[in-house]
Protein backbone atom coordinates (compact mmCIF):
# COMPACT_ATOMS: atom_id res chain seq x y z
CA MET A 1 -140.13 231.28 14.65
CA ILE A 2 -137.29 232.08 16.59
CA ILE A 3 -136.24 235.96 16.45
CA GLY A 4 -132.34 236.43 17.26
CA VAL A 5 -131.12 239.58 18.78
CA PRO A 6 -127.29 239.69 18.66
CA LYS A 7 -125.40 242.25 20.44
CA GLU A 8 -124.57 245.52 18.42
CA ILE A 9 -120.92 245.61 17.21
CA PHE A 10 -120.88 249.01 15.70
CA PRO A 11 -118.05 250.87 17.90
CA GLY A 12 -120.05 252.65 20.58
CA GLU A 13 -123.25 251.08 19.76
CA ARG A 14 -125.25 251.20 22.92
CA ARG A 15 -128.61 250.35 21.70
CA VAL A 16 -130.33 247.10 21.33
CA ALA A 17 -132.76 245.94 18.93
CA LEU A 18 -135.60 244.38 21.20
CA VAL A 19 -136.33 245.35 24.74
CA PRO A 20 -137.91 243.03 27.45
CA ALA A 21 -141.14 244.62 27.36
CA VAL A 22 -142.12 243.83 23.84
CA VAL A 23 -141.03 240.00 24.50
CA PRO A 24 -144.63 238.91 25.82
CA GLY A 25 -146.29 240.31 22.77
CA LEU A 26 -144.01 238.60 20.24
CA ALA A 27 -144.33 235.54 22.24
CA LYS A 28 -148.15 235.75 22.46
CA ALA A 29 -147.93 235.74 18.42
CA GLY A 30 -146.03 232.62 18.40
CA PHE A 31 -142.43 234.00 18.24
CA GLN A 32 -139.54 233.02 20.37
CA VAL A 33 -136.87 235.39 21.36
CA VAL A 34 -133.39 234.47 21.74
CA THR A 35 -130.75 237.21 22.64
CA GLU A 36 -127.04 237.32 22.94
CA ALA A 37 -125.68 237.68 26.49
CA GLN A 38 -125.28 241.39 27.45
CA ALA A 39 -126.92 242.63 24.15
CA GLY A 40 -129.11 245.00 26.28
CA LEU A 41 -126.80 245.83 29.01
CA SER A 42 -125.39 248.95 27.66
CA ALA A 43 -128.80 250.35 26.96
CA GLY A 44 -129.90 249.54 30.53
CA TYR A 45 -131.51 246.32 30.10
CA PRO A 46 -129.66 243.25 31.66
CA ASP A 47 -130.19 239.82 30.65
CA ALA A 48 -132.19 239.05 33.84
CA ASP A 49 -134.95 241.29 32.50
CA PHE A 50 -134.98 239.45 29.19
CA THR A 51 -135.06 236.05 30.82
CA ALA A 52 -137.90 237.58 33.37
CA LYS A 53 -140.02 238.10 30.26
CA GLY A 54 -139.52 235.04 28.61
CA ALA A 55 -136.77 235.45 26.19
CA LYS A 56 -133.60 232.91 26.01
CA VAL A 57 -130.38 234.27 26.63
CA VAL A 58 -127.14 232.59 24.77
CA ASN A 59 -123.65 233.43 25.07
CA ASP A 60 -122.48 232.26 21.85
CA ARG A 61 -122.92 234.97 19.11
CA ALA A 62 -122.70 232.36 16.25
CA GLU A 63 -125.56 230.23 18.03
CA ILE A 64 -127.80 233.16 18.02
CA PHE A 65 -127.44 233.37 14.10
CA ARG A 66 -127.92 229.63 13.91
CA GLN A 67 -130.97 228.99 15.65
CA ALA A 68 -132.86 232.42 14.65
CA ASP A 69 -135.14 232.36 11.63
CA ILE A 70 -135.16 235.98 11.89
CA ILE A 71 -132.38 238.26 13.04
CA VAL A 72 -133.14 242.11 13.93
CA GLN A 73 -130.48 244.25 14.68
CA VAL A 74 -129.93 248.16 14.97
CA LEU A 75 -127.07 248.89 12.52
CA CYS A 76 -126.63 245.79 9.91
CA HIS A 77 -124.02 245.48 7.17
CA GLY A 78 -124.37 248.83 5.33
CA SER A 79 -125.27 251.05 8.04
CA ASN A 80 -122.60 249.66 10.28
CA ASP A 81 -119.62 250.19 7.78
CA GLN A 82 -117.01 249.59 10.42
CA ASN A 83 -117.03 246.01 11.07
CA GLY A 84 -120.74 244.97 10.13
CA SER A 85 -119.22 242.45 7.60
CA LEU A 86 -118.13 240.20 10.34
CA ASP A 87 -121.83 239.12 10.51
CA LEU A 88 -122.02 238.29 7.01
CA PRO A 89 -120.39 234.43 7.21
CA LEU A 90 -123.08 233.76 10.18
CA LEU A 91 -126.22 234.66 8.02
CA ARG A 92 -127.86 231.99 6.09
CA ARG A 93 -129.79 231.52 2.93
CA GLY A 94 -133.72 232.05 3.70
CA GLN A 95 -132.95 233.79 6.91
CA VAL A 96 -134.76 236.85 7.34
CA LEU A 97 -132.92 240.19 8.26
CA VAL A 98 -134.24 243.41 9.68
CA GLY A 99 -132.81 246.53 10.48
CA PHE A 100 -131.19 249.75 9.34
CA LEU A 101 -129.11 248.45 6.13
CA ARG A 102 -128.43 251.85 4.43
CA PRO A 103 -129.62 250.62 0.81
CA LEU A 104 -128.69 253.90 -0.83
CA GLY A 105 -125.26 254.27 0.44
CA ALA A 106 -123.12 251.73 -1.28
CA LEU A 107 -123.97 249.00 -3.85
CA THR A 108 -121.27 246.72 -2.60
CA THR A 109 -122.57 246.34 0.67
CA VAL A 110 -126.35 245.83 -0.81
CA GLU A 111 -124.68 243.12 -3.09
CA ASP A 112 -122.87 241.42 0.01
CA VAL A 113 -126.42 241.17 1.72
CA ALA A 114 -127.82 239.83 -1.07
CA ALA A 115 -124.95 236.96 -1.89
CA ALA A 116 -125.71 236.02 1.91
CA GLY A 117 -129.28 234.81 0.57
CA VAL A 118 -130.94 236.61 3.34
CA THR A 119 -134.78 238.06 2.94
CA ALA A 120 -133.58 241.67 4.07
CA PHE A 121 -136.02 244.56 5.21
CA SER A 122 -134.54 247.89 5.43
CA VAL A 123 -136.36 249.80 8.15
CA GLU A 124 -135.26 253.47 6.90
CA LEU A 125 -137.29 252.94 3.67
CA MET A 126 -140.60 252.37 5.75
CA PRO A 127 -143.33 254.39 3.84
CA ARG A 128 -144.55 257.34 5.53
CA ILE A 129 -148.25 256.15 5.85
CA THR A 130 -150.81 255.99 8.46
CA ARG A 131 -150.53 252.11 8.59
CA ALA A 132 -146.74 252.20 8.91
CA GLN A 133 -146.68 255.18 11.68
CA SER A 134 -145.84 252.48 14.49
CA MET A 135 -143.23 251.10 12.48
CA ASP A 136 -141.36 254.13 11.57
CA ALA A 137 -138.08 253.65 13.11
CA LEU A 138 -136.46 256.58 11.08
CA SER A 139 -138.93 258.77 12.63
CA SER A 140 -138.33 257.44 16.02
CA MET A 141 -134.51 258.02 16.07
CA GLY A 142 -134.74 261.38 14.31
CA THR A 143 -137.08 262.37 17.51
CA VAL A 144 -134.11 260.98 19.82
CA CYS A 145 -131.45 263.06 17.59
CA GLY A 146 -133.32 266.25 17.45
CA TYR A 147 -133.67 266.32 21.43
CA LYS A 148 -129.94 265.20 21.99
CA ALA A 149 -128.88 267.91 19.60
CA VAL A 150 -130.49 270.81 21.92
CA LEU A 151 -128.85 269.26 24.98
CA LEU A 152 -125.42 269.18 23.45
CA ALA A 153 -125.80 272.79 22.16
CA ALA A 154 -127.00 273.89 25.65
CA ASP A 155 -124.06 272.38 27.21
CA GLN A 156 -121.53 274.16 24.91
CA LEU A 157 -123.17 277.46 24.90
CA PRO A 158 -121.53 279.96 27.10
CA ARG A 159 -125.31 281.46 27.51
CA LEU A 160 -128.36 280.39 29.52
CA PHE A 161 -131.35 279.49 27.27
CA PRO A 162 -134.15 280.77 29.24
CA MET A 163 -134.92 284.58 29.76
CA LEU A 164 -134.53 285.01 33.55
CA THR A 165 -135.45 288.10 35.50
CA THR A 166 -133.14 288.43 38.54
CA ALA A 167 -132.18 290.60 41.06
CA ALA A 168 -129.25 291.54 38.89
CA GLY A 169 -131.11 292.17 35.87
CA THR A 170 -132.78 290.37 33.29
CA VAL A 171 -131.14 287.60 30.86
CA THR A 172 -132.22 287.79 27.15
CA PRO A 173 -133.11 284.10 25.88
CA ALA A 174 -131.07 282.23 23.73
CA ARG A 175 -131.93 282.27 19.83
CA VAL A 176 -131.86 278.85 18.25
CA PHE A 177 -132.07 278.35 14.49
CA VAL A 178 -133.05 275.08 12.94
CA ILE A 179 -132.36 274.43 9.61
CA GLY A 180 -134.46 271.41 8.12
CA ALA A 181 -137.87 270.89 9.88
CA GLY A 182 -138.31 267.10 9.50
CA VAL A 183 -138.86 264.79 12.61
CA ALA A 184 -135.53 265.78 14.06
CA GLY A 185 -135.81 269.48 13.34
CA LEU A 186 -139.14 269.46 15.05
CA GLN A 187 -138.42 267.78 18.17
CA ALA A 188 -135.36 270.23 18.45
CA ILE A 189 -137.39 273.19 18.10
CA ALA A 190 -139.64 271.83 20.71
CA THR A 191 -136.93 270.95 23.13
CA ALA A 192 -135.52 274.29 22.52
CA ARG A 193 -138.70 275.90 23.44
CA ARG A 194 -139.12 273.66 26.64
CA LEU A 195 -135.56 275.09 27.79
CA GLY A 196 -136.79 278.63 27.23
CA ALA A 197 -134.93 279.54 24.11
CA VAL A 198 -136.46 281.36 21.03
CA ALA A 199 -136.70 279.16 18.26
CA SER A 200 -137.22 279.85 14.74
CA ALA A 201 -136.85 277.40 11.69
CA TYR A 202 -136.44 276.98 7.70
CA ASP A 203 -137.35 274.17 5.52
CA LEU A 204 -137.48 274.19 1.43
CA ARG A 205 -141.03 272.44 2.15
CA PRO A 206 -143.54 275.11 2.80
CA ALA A 207 -146.13 272.54 4.01
CA VAL A 208 -144.02 272.21 7.08
CA LYS A 209 -144.85 275.95 8.39
CA GLU A 210 -147.73 274.89 10.58
CA GLN A 211 -145.70 271.98 11.99
CA VAL A 212 -143.05 274.42 13.11
CA GLN A 213 -145.58 276.77 14.35
CA SER A 214 -147.34 273.86 16.26
CA VAL A 215 -144.27 273.22 18.38
CA GLY A 216 -143.70 276.90 19.08
CA GLY A 217 -140.93 277.87 16.79
CA ARG A 218 -141.35 280.91 13.86
CA PHE A 219 -140.94 279.95 10.40
CA ILE A 220 -138.15 281.73 8.24
CA GLU A 221 -139.73 282.42 4.81
CA LEU A 222 -137.24 283.03 2.19
CA PRO A 223 -137.89 284.94 -1.11
CA ILE A 224 -137.26 281.76 -3.05
CA ALA A 225 -139.55 278.52 -4.19
CA ALA A 226 -138.01 275.12 -4.59
CA GLN A 227 -139.01 273.12 -7.42
CA ASP A 228 -140.72 269.86 -6.40
CA ALA A 229 -139.67 270.53 -2.79
CA GLN A 230 -140.51 266.93 -1.49
CA ASP A 231 -141.12 263.31 -3.06
CA ALA A 232 -143.98 261.13 -2.64
CA ARG A 233 -142.58 259.76 0.78
CA GLY A 234 -142.54 263.48 2.14
CA TYR A 235 -138.65 263.76 2.43
CA ALA A 236 -136.97 266.68 0.89
CA LYS A 237 -135.76 266.54 -2.62
CA ALA A 238 -132.29 267.62 -3.83
CA GLN A 239 -132.07 270.97 -5.71
CA ASP A 240 -129.84 272.61 -8.23
CA GLU A 241 -126.73 274.44 -7.02
CA ALA A 242 -128.46 277.76 -8.18
CA PHE A 243 -130.98 277.16 -5.62
CA TYR A 244 -128.58 276.39 -2.95
CA GLN A 245 -126.65 279.36 -3.63
CA ARG A 246 -129.18 281.81 -3.34
CA GLN A 247 -130.60 279.92 -0.05
CA LYS A 248 -127.13 280.48 1.42
CA GLU A 249 -127.04 284.01 0.80
CA LEU A 250 -130.45 284.73 2.19
CA LEU A 251 -129.70 282.43 5.33
CA GLY A 252 -126.68 284.14 6.03
CA ASN A 253 -128.37 287.05 8.11
CA VAL A 254 -130.52 284.70 10.09
CA VAL A 255 -127.56 282.40 11.12
CA ALA A 256 -125.42 285.12 12.24
CA GLU A 257 -128.30 286.62 14.34
CA SER A 258 -128.18 282.97 16.02
CA ASP A 259 -126.65 281.65 19.46
CA VAL A 260 -127.31 278.18 18.20
CA VAL A 261 -127.83 276.76 14.75
CA ILE A 262 -128.90 273.16 14.11
CA THR A 263 -128.83 271.69 10.88
CA ALA A 264 -130.89 268.67 9.98
CA ALA A 265 -131.26 268.81 6.08
CA VAL A 266 -130.81 265.29 4.81
CA VAL A 267 -131.62 264.20 1.09
CA PRO A 268 -132.13 260.43 1.15
CA GLY A 269 -129.33 258.91 -1.12
CA LYS A 270 -127.76 262.16 -1.60
CA LYS A 271 -124.66 263.97 -0.10
CA SER A 272 -125.99 266.68 2.36
CA PRO A 273 -126.22 270.00 0.75
CA ILE A 274 -123.83 272.45 2.25
CA LEU A 275 -126.14 275.23 3.94
CA VAL A 276 -123.76 277.16 6.52
CA THR A 277 -120.63 278.10 5.06
CA ARG A 278 -117.39 279.33 6.75
CA GLU A 279 -118.31 282.87 5.87
CA MET A 280 -121.48 282.60 7.70
CA ILE A 281 -119.67 281.08 10.65
CA ARG A 282 -117.15 284.14 10.91
CA LYS A 283 -120.08 286.38 11.08
CA MET A 284 -121.67 284.41 14.46
CA ALA A 285 -120.95 285.99 17.53
CA PRO A 286 -118.10 284.11 19.58
CA GLY A 287 -119.40 281.28 21.43
CA SER A 288 -121.76 280.34 19.36
CA VAL A 289 -122.78 276.62 18.58
CA ILE A 290 -123.49 274.64 15.51
CA VAL A 291 -124.82 271.11 15.78
CA ASP A 292 -124.68 269.33 12.41
CA LEU A 293 -127.29 266.43 12.38
CA ALA A 294 -126.31 265.76 8.85
CA ALA A 295 -122.53 265.11 9.60
CA GLU A 296 -122.66 261.56 8.94
CA ARG A 297 -123.68 262.27 5.25
CA GLY A 298 -120.93 264.99 4.77
CA GLY A 299 -122.74 267.46 6.95
CA ASN A 300 -124.89 270.90 5.93
CA CYS A 301 -121.90 272.91 7.59
CA GLU A 302 -118.77 273.61 5.72
CA ALA A 303 -116.78 273.43 8.85
CA THR A 304 -118.17 269.88 10.15
CA ARG A 305 -115.90 267.15 10.92
CA ALA A 306 -118.00 263.84 11.07
CA GLY A 307 -117.60 262.49 14.57
CA ALA A 308 -115.64 265.48 15.96
CA VAL A 309 -116.23 268.73 17.90
CA ILE A 310 -113.98 271.69 16.61
CA VAL A 311 -113.93 275.24 17.22
CA GLU A 312 -113.59 277.52 14.15
CA ASP A 313 -113.45 281.37 14.47
CA ASN A 314 -114.64 280.89 17.99
CA VAL A 315 -117.66 279.07 17.12
CA THR A 316 -118.08 275.28 18.10
CA VAL A 317 -119.15 273.00 15.45
CA ILE A 318 -120.41 269.83 16.72
CA GLY A 319 -120.27 266.94 14.07
CA THR A 320 -120.92 264.06 16.68
CA ILE A 321 -122.52 260.87 14.76
CA ASN A 322 -124.96 258.04 15.92
CA LEU A 323 -126.55 260.54 18.31
CA ALA A 324 -129.31 258.02 18.97
CA SER A 325 -126.98 255.60 20.64
CA THR A 326 -126.04 258.37 23.27
CA VAL A 327 -129.80 257.95 24.59
CA PRO A 328 -129.78 254.25 24.46
CA TYR A 329 -132.68 253.14 26.80
CA HIS A 330 -135.33 255.12 25.24
CA ALA A 331 -133.97 254.86 21.89
CA SER A 332 -133.89 251.05 22.30
CA GLN A 333 -137.65 250.96 23.52
CA LEU A 334 -138.66 253.23 20.80
CA TYR A 335 -137.00 250.91 18.00
CA ALA A 336 -138.10 247.78 19.71
CA ARG A 337 -141.66 248.89 19.27
CA ASN A 338 -140.99 249.81 15.84
CA VAL A 339 -139.48 246.46 14.85
CA SER A 340 -142.16 244.41 16.89
CA ALA A 341 -145.16 246.29 15.21
CA PHE A 342 -143.27 245.58 11.75
CA LEU A 343 -142.42 241.56 12.64
CA LEU A 344 -146.29 241.41 13.74
CA HIS A 345 -147.19 243.09 10.38
CA LEU A 346 -144.95 240.55 8.14
CA PHE A 347 -145.48 237.23 10.12
CA ARG A 348 -148.96 235.75 10.53
CA ASP A 349 -149.62 231.96 11.72
CA GLY A 350 -145.75 231.55 11.58
CA LYS A 351 -144.90 232.28 7.84
CA LEU A 352 -143.66 235.63 6.46
CA HIS A 353 -146.25 236.92 4.00
CA LEU A 354 -144.99 239.20 1.01
CA ASN A 355 -148.10 240.32 -0.59
CA GLY A 356 -147.08 242.60 -3.52
CA ASP A 357 -150.13 244.89 -2.77
CA ASP A 358 -148.84 245.29 0.66
CA GLU A 359 -146.95 248.91 0.53
CA ILE A 360 -145.07 248.36 3.64
CA ALA A 361 -143.45 245.10 2.67
CA ARG A 362 -142.97 246.36 -0.82
CA GLU A 363 -141.10 249.20 0.01
CA THR A 364 -138.84 247.77 2.63
CA LEU A 365 -137.82 244.38 1.19
CA ILE A 366 -134.25 244.83 -0.54
CA THR A 367 -132.85 241.54 -0.96
CA GLU A 368 -134.64 238.15 -1.50
CA GLY A 369 -133.34 234.86 -2.95
CA GLY A 370 -129.77 236.26 -3.43
CA GLU A 371 -131.00 239.32 -5.61
CA ILE A 372 -131.45 243.06 -4.92
CA VAL A 373 -135.36 243.11 -5.65
CA HIS A 374 -136.00 246.89 -4.60
CA ALA A 375 -136.82 248.60 -7.82
CA ARG A 376 -136.08 252.12 -6.40
CA VAL A 377 -132.56 250.63 -4.98
CA ARG A 378 -131.82 249.22 -8.54
CA GLU A 379 -132.70 252.25 -10.31
CA PHE A 380 -130.67 254.56 -7.76
CA PHE A 381 -127.61 252.47 -8.56
CA GLY A 382 -128.29 251.99 -12.32
CA LEU A 383 -129.03 248.47 -12.22
CA PRO A 384 -131.45 246.43 -14.84
CA SER A 385 -134.88 245.75 -13.55
CA ALA A 386 -134.99 242.78 -11.35
CA VAL A 387 -136.85 239.49 -12.72
CA HIS A 388 -138.51 239.27 -9.26
CA SER A 389 -138.79 242.98 -8.38
CA ARG A 390 -141.37 243.57 -5.65
CA ALA A 391 -141.16 247.41 -5.70
């Protein structure tokens, strides 16, 4: 079985789907890895490192798609909403496609992938179960984003993060408030603490309180309770407008007292809820910083502009998207380990095993045989049940 690794074509994307270190393990399992020339260069992995580990490097992108039984990408068509469609004519029926596909984004892109006839697996739908932890690319990238968000905030904030006692007096520590204590939020708390800040966090899921405390943060409890705060997969569920309105009223004072606010509240398949309003921004101290990790999905901050850094009422609002790509070396390393573990799970003896009882395969398989086969995706878009649905 040949695994093809094309160079990422999303503008500014620096990650690569596989790194040289995972090639020997895949080769031992019977895979041959073929990479496009300079596919890993922007992430710090030159072609020579791939060939040294046994991979084959090919100059022609179309040849990668022609040779490969399996195509692995970071941003496939769907997640790559800029030029991902350029790869559609290169895909062939029966080929396996693995990567971020954003299956709950737009129906047309999922239909495009289905029409290509590929057996497509969306890594962002990996179930959060113990067996799949090594394959959870969404958590891996969330870790990178949470770390980088704090560094961006520290760079913009006109204050020091740690408490310092000097001959000129004592410098008080910065106050960092994280809204949304998922993987990215928890990493943000831990990173802020390592830099010496006082960190606190809020999440509508009370179950994450212990996790926040375990990384050194203080959990902010509001006198409101969410209904069905999380789904079976552990993700936050959308609430009604009355809940969000009351939540904003109660969060206002905490936001106003913070030097840095990092928002990471994302609901899969939904527009991100507005949690920081312009009124809250006006009450923040001049020079304060907001980093909106939900910018790509509409943003948790009312002033956020996706892909831009703006200043409103003397508060810097960072809406930079695709943060994981700004730490490409380790982001690629983590992603490659996730993907290789996933491939080793799916393929045995050179064959793809799609067992309906296997939750990992069932929950990630989006298209097969020209059809959208994922039951949750079909339900999300109001499609009738698929004849050959596997989920």
